[in-house]
Coordinates of C-alpha atoms in Angstrom, one line a residue:
M117 CA 44.9 22.7 86.3
S118 CA 44.7 23.1 82.6
L119 CA 41.3 21.3 82.4
T120 CA 38.2 22.1 84.4
R121 CA 34.6 20.9 84.3
I122 CA 32.2 23.7 83.2
E123 CA 28.5 24.2 82.6
A124 CA 27.0 23.4 79.2
F125 CA 26.4 26.3 76.8
G126 CA 22.8 26.9 75.7
A127 CA 19.9 24.5 75.5
P128 CA 21.0 21.3 73.7
A129 CA 21.3 18.3 76.0
V130 CA 24.8 17.0 76.5
P131 CA 24.7 13.3 75.5
D132 CA 25.4 10.6 78.1
G133 CA 29.1 10.0 78.5
V134 CA 30.1 13.4 77.3
S135 CA 31.5 16.1 79.6
V136 CA 31.9 19.8 79.1
V137 CA 35.4 21.0 79.8
G138 CA 37.2 24.3 80.0
I139 CA 40.7 24.2 78.6
Q140 CA 43.0 26.9 80.1
A141 CA 45.0 28.0 77.1
G142 CA 47.3 31.0 76.5
V143 CA 44.5 33.0 74.8
G144 CA 42.1 32.2 77.7
Q145 CA 39.5 29.5 78.2
L146 CA 38.6 27.4 75.2
T147 CA 35.6 25.1 75.7
A148 CA 35.4 21.4 74.7
Y149 CA 33.4 18.3 74.7
H150 CA 35.1 15.2 75.9
A151 CA 34.0 11.6 75.6
E152 CA 36.1 9.0 77.4
P153 CA 36.7 5.7 75.6
A154 CA 34.7 2.6 76.3
G155 CA 37.3 0.2 77.6
E156 CA 41.0 0.6 77.0
S157 CA 41.9 3.7 75.0
R158 CA 42.9 3.2 71.4
G159 CA 44.2 6.7 71.1
T160 CA 43.3 10.4 71.6
V161 CA 41.4 12.3 68.9
L162 CA 41.2 16.1 68.7
I163 CA 38.4 17.6 66.4
V164 CA 38.6 21.3 65.2
P165 CA 35.2 22.7 64.0
G166 CA 34.5 24.8 61.0
F167 CA 33.4 28.4 60.0
T168 CA 30.4 29.6 62.1
G169 CA 30.6 26.4 64.0
S170 CA 31.6 25.2 67.4
K171 CA 32.2 22.0 69.5
E172 CA 28.4 21.5 69.5
D173 CA 28.5 20.4 65.8
F174 CA 30.0 17.1 67.1
R175 CA 28.1 16.6 70.4
E176 CA 26.1 13.7 69.1
F177 CA 29.0 12.2 67.1
L178 CA 31.5 11.9 70.0
P179 CA 29.7 9.0 71.7
R180 CA 30.0 7.0 68.4
L181 CA 33.7 7.4 68.5
S182 CA 34.2 6.8 72.2
A183 CA 32.1 3.6 71.9
L184 CA 34.8 2.4 69.5
G185 CA 37.5 3.0 72.1
W186 CA 38.7 6.5 71.1
D187 CA 39.4 9.2 73.7
V188 CA 37.8 12.0 71.7
W189 CA 37.7 15.8 72.1
A190 CA 36.0 18.6 70.1
Y191 CA 36.7 22.2 71.1
S192 CA 35.4 25.6 70.1
Q193 CA 38.1 27.7 68.5
R194 CA 38.8 31.2 69.8
G195 CA 35.8 33.4 69.2
Q196 CA 33.4 30.5 68.6
G197 CA 30.4 30.1 70.9
D198 CA 31.4 30.2 74.6
S199 CA 35.2 30.0 74.0
V200 CA 37.1 33.2 74.7
G201 CA 36.9 35.8 72.0
P202 CA 39.6 38.4 72.3
P203 CA 38.9 41.7 70.5
G204 CA 40.8 42.7 67.4
L205 CA 41.3 41.2 64.0
E206 CA 45.0 40.7 64.8
N207 CA 43.9 37.9 67.3
Y208 CA 42.4 35.8 64.5
T209 CA 45.2 34.9 62.2
L210 CA 45.6 31.4 60.7
E211 CA 48.9 31.2 62.7
L212 CA 47.1 31.9 66.0
F213 CA 44.2 29.5 65.3
A214 CA 46.9 26.8 64.6
A215 CA 48.8 27.7 67.7
D216 CA 45.7 27.0 69.7
V217 CA 45.4 23.5 68.2
L218 CA 49.0 22.8 69.2
E219 CA 48.4 24.0 72.7
V220 CA 45.1 22.0 73.1
A221 CA 46.6 18.9 71.6
A222 CA 49.5 19.0 74.1
I223 CA 47.1 19.4 77.0
I224 CA 44.7 16.7 76.2
G225 CA 47.4 14.3 75.0
H226 CA 49.5 14.9 78.1
G227 CA 52.4 15.5 75.8
D228 CA 51.8 12.4 73.6
P229 CA 50.8 12.8 69.9
V230 CA 47.1 12.7 69.1
H231 CA 45.0 12.1 66.0
L232 CA 44.0 15.5 64.5
L233 CA 40.8 16.1 62.5
G234 CA 39.8 19.5 61.0
H235 CA 36.3 20.0 59.6
S236 CA 35.8 22.6 56.8
F237 CA 37.5 25.8 58.1
G238 CA 39.0 23.6 60.7
G239 CA 40.5 21.6 57.8
I240 CA 42.6 24.7 57.0
V241 CA 43.6 25.3 60.6
A242 CA 44.5 21.7 61.4
P243 CA 47.1 21.2 58.6
E244 CA 48.8 24.4 59.7
A245 CA 49.3 23.0 63.1
A246 CA 50.5 19.7 61.7
I247 CA 53.0 21.5 59.5
A248 CA 54.3 23.6 62.4
R249 CA 54.8 20.5 64.7
P250 CA 54.3 17.2 63.0
G251 CA 55.6 15.3 66.1
G252 CA 52.5 16.4 68.0
F253 CA 50.2 14.2 65.9
L254 CA 49.6 10.6 65.0
S255 CA 47.7 11.4 61.8
L256 CA 45.9 14.3 60.1
T257 CA 42.3 14.1 58.8
V258 CA 40.9 16.8 56.5
L259 CA 37.2 16.5 56.5
C260 CA 35.1 18.4 53.9
S261 CA 37.9 21.0 53.2
G262 CA 39.6 21.9 50.1
P263 CA 43.2 22.8 49.1
H264 CA 42.8 26.6 48.6
G265 CA 40.4 29.5 48.6
W266 CA 39.2 31.7 45.7
P267 CA 38.5 35.4 45.2
G268 CA 35.1 36.5 46.2
R269 CA 34.4 33.6 48.4
H270 CA 32.1 34.7 51.3
S271 CA 32.2 38.3 50.1
D272 CA 28.4 38.5 50.8
T273 CA 29.1 37.1 54.3
S274 CA 31.7 39.8 54.9
E275 CA 29.3 42.5 53.8
T276 CA 26.6 41.2 56.1
L277 CA 29.0 41.0 59.0
A278 CA 30.0 44.6 58.4
Q279 CA 26.4 45.7 58.6
G280 CA 24.9 43.5 61.3
G281 CA 27.7 41.4 63.0
S282 CA 27.4 37.7 63.6
I283 CA 23.8 37.9 64.7
G284 CA 23.0 39.7 61.5
L285 CA 24.4 36.8 59.6
W286 CA 22.1 34.5 61.5
N287 CA 19.1 36.8 60.7
R288 CA 20.0 36.9 57.0
D289 CA 20.0 33.1 56.8
N290 CA 17.1 32.5 59.2
P291 CA 14.6 35.3 58.6
H292 CA 11.8 33.1 60.0
T293 CA 13.2 33.5 63.5
L294 CA 13.2 37.3 63.6
G295 CA 11.4 38.7 66.6
L296 CA 10.5 35.3 68.0
A297 CA 11.3 34.4 71.6
D298 CA 13.4 31.3 72.3
D299 CA 10.4 29.3 73.4
S300 CA 8.8 29.9 70.0
L301 CA 11.8 28.2 68.3
T302 CA 12.9 24.6 68.4
P303 CA 15.6 24.0 71.1
E304 CA 18.2 23.6 68.3
E305 CA 17.2 26.9 66.6
A306 CA 17.3 28.7 69.9
F307 CA 20.8 27.3 70.6
L308 CA 22.1 28.2 67.1
R309 CA 20.8 31.7 67.4
L310 CA 22.5 32.1 70.8
R311 CA 25.7 30.7 69.4
A312 CA 25.5 33.2 66.5
A313 CA 25.0 36.0 69.0
R314 CA 28.0 34.9 71.1
T315 CA 30.3 34.3 68.2
S316 CA 33.0 36.9 67.7
N317 CA 32.5 39.2 64.7
E318 CA 36.3 39.3 64.3
N319 CA 36.4 35.5 64.2
L320 CA 34.0 35.4 61.3
V321 CA 35.5 38.4 59.4
S322 CA 39.0 36.8 59.6
G323 CA 37.7 33.4 58.9
A324 CA 36.0 34.6 55.7
E325 CA 39.2 36.2 54.6
I326 CA 41.2 33.1 55.3
L327 CA 38.7 31.0 53.3
R328 CA 39.2 33.4 50.4
T329 CA 42.9 33.6 50.4
H330 CA 44.5 30.4 51.8
V331 CA 46.9 28.7 49.5
D332 CA 47.6 25.1 48.7
R333 CA 49.7 23.5 51.4
S334 CA 49.8 20.0 49.9
A335 CA 53.6 19.9 49.6
E336 CA 54.1 21.0 53.1
I337 CA 51.5 18.5 54.4
T338 CA 53.3 15.8 52.5
A339 CA 56.6 16.9 54.1
T340 CA 55.3 16.3 57.6
G341 CA 55.4 12.5 56.9
L342 CA 52.1 12.1 58.7
P343 CA 49.4 9.7 57.6
V344 CA 46.7 11.8 56.0
L345 CA 43.0 11.1 55.3
I346 CA 41.1 13.4 52.9
A347 CA 37.3 12.6 53.3
H348 CA 34.1 14.3 52.4
G349 CA 30.4 13.6 52.0
E350 CA 29.3 12.6 48.5
H351 CA 27.1 15.6 48.4
D352 CA 29.6 18.1 49.8
D353 CA 29.3 21.4 48.0
A354 CA 31.6 23.7 50.0
W355 CA 34.6 22.9 47.8
P356 CA 34.5 21.1 44.5
V357 CA 34.9 17.5 45.2
E358 CA 37.4 17.1 42.4
W359 CA 39.6 19.6 44.2
Q360 CA 39.5 17.5 47.3
Q361 CA 40.3 14.3 45.4
A362 CA 43.2 16.0 43.6
M363 CA 44.6 17.2 46.9
A364 CA 44.6 13.7 48.2
G365 CA 46.5 12.6 45.1
R366 CA 49.1 15.3 45.5
I367 CA 49.6 14.4 49.2
G368 CA 49.5 10.6 48.7
A369 CA 46.7 10.6 51.2
D370 CA 43.9 8.0 51.8
Y371 CA 40.8 9.3 50.1
Q372 CA 37.3 8.4 51.2
V373 CA 33.8 9.6 50.0
I374 CA 31.2 9.2 52.7
A375 CA 27.9 7.9 51.2
A376 CA 24.8 10.0 52.0
G377 CA 26.9 12.7 53.6
A378 CA 27.1 16.3 52.6
H379 CA 29.2 19.1 54.1
S380 CA 28.7 17.8 57.7
P381 CA 28.8 14.0 57.3
Q382 CA 29.1 13.6 61.1
L383 CA 25.5 14.8 61.2
E384 CA 24.1 13.5 57.9
A385 CA 25.8 10.1 57.8
S386 CA 27.2 9.6 61.3
G387 CA 27.6 5.9 61.2
A388 CA 29.4 5.8 57.9
T389 CA 31.6 8.7 59.0
A390 CA 32.6 6.9 62.2
V391 CA 33.5 3.7 60.2
V392 CA 35.8 5.7 57.9
L393 CA 37.5 7.4 60.7
D394 CA 37.8 4.4 62.9
Q395 CA 39.4 2.3 60.1
F396 CA 41.9 5.1 59.3
W397 CA 43.0 5.8 62.9
A398 CA 43.3 2.0 63.6
Q399 CA 46.0 1.8 61.0
H400 CA 48.1 4.4 63.0
P401 CA 48.0 3.4 66.7
P402 CA 50.1 5.3 69.3
L403 CA 52.5 2.4 69.9
A404 CA 53.3 2.2 66.2
R405 CA 54.6 5.7 66.2
N406 CA 56.5 5.3 69.5
S407 CA 58.2 2.0 68.7

């Protein structure tokens, strides 16, 4: 079997209707949240999380989408949280991250195309997968992710990782938790610290380098022929919003600004984000691409 039920990772409660699944991929076990659709499925959705993130960034959001009829999955990329983290920087290239997307999409879609969403760093990985195999997808959504990197981006992160690893990055950004036991923290803080400790240093080192050096793939995304949505929170500060809007123009993509959202609108403006995604995916149903 390519899919198996597994135990939840860390303290946060898994919402009702969401299962924790191990996906047996070529790299090893990748972990996912899965929310089955309410009623008849309107299509399958695969969500790829961002830098320093994991599937848990979407655990409260999945039920919103499944309630609308979507069969929705969010998985932790290689080296994130409790997904397999092979040693060696050579195992964390953009091509390998994208290859995982292709493999996971084929498994959860049972060979049929799925809607693909990449958030932040995942918004760099997801287009690479779509470019490599457009036929595997019904649509591409790039959420809070820009067209290219820039020199010096995350250079301080790379320096911190070199000195203290992934947990050192957590300690730098959360000094108030130093030396405290888990029961002295909120459950969310305790989980996030655990995730940081379990996240592969190589994942973060390579991810930071990719975020610095990735190049604009707008032309190649356009050439896939896939419907594309570029969306971000109105207060997103990870990439200049004008870059994201300009990328949408070059691709000829749908472009949406999510009111009250920032860099993680699925958390900050979950209702508005669900509406934007639902409306976009509804325009590109599975039967329309297979007819």
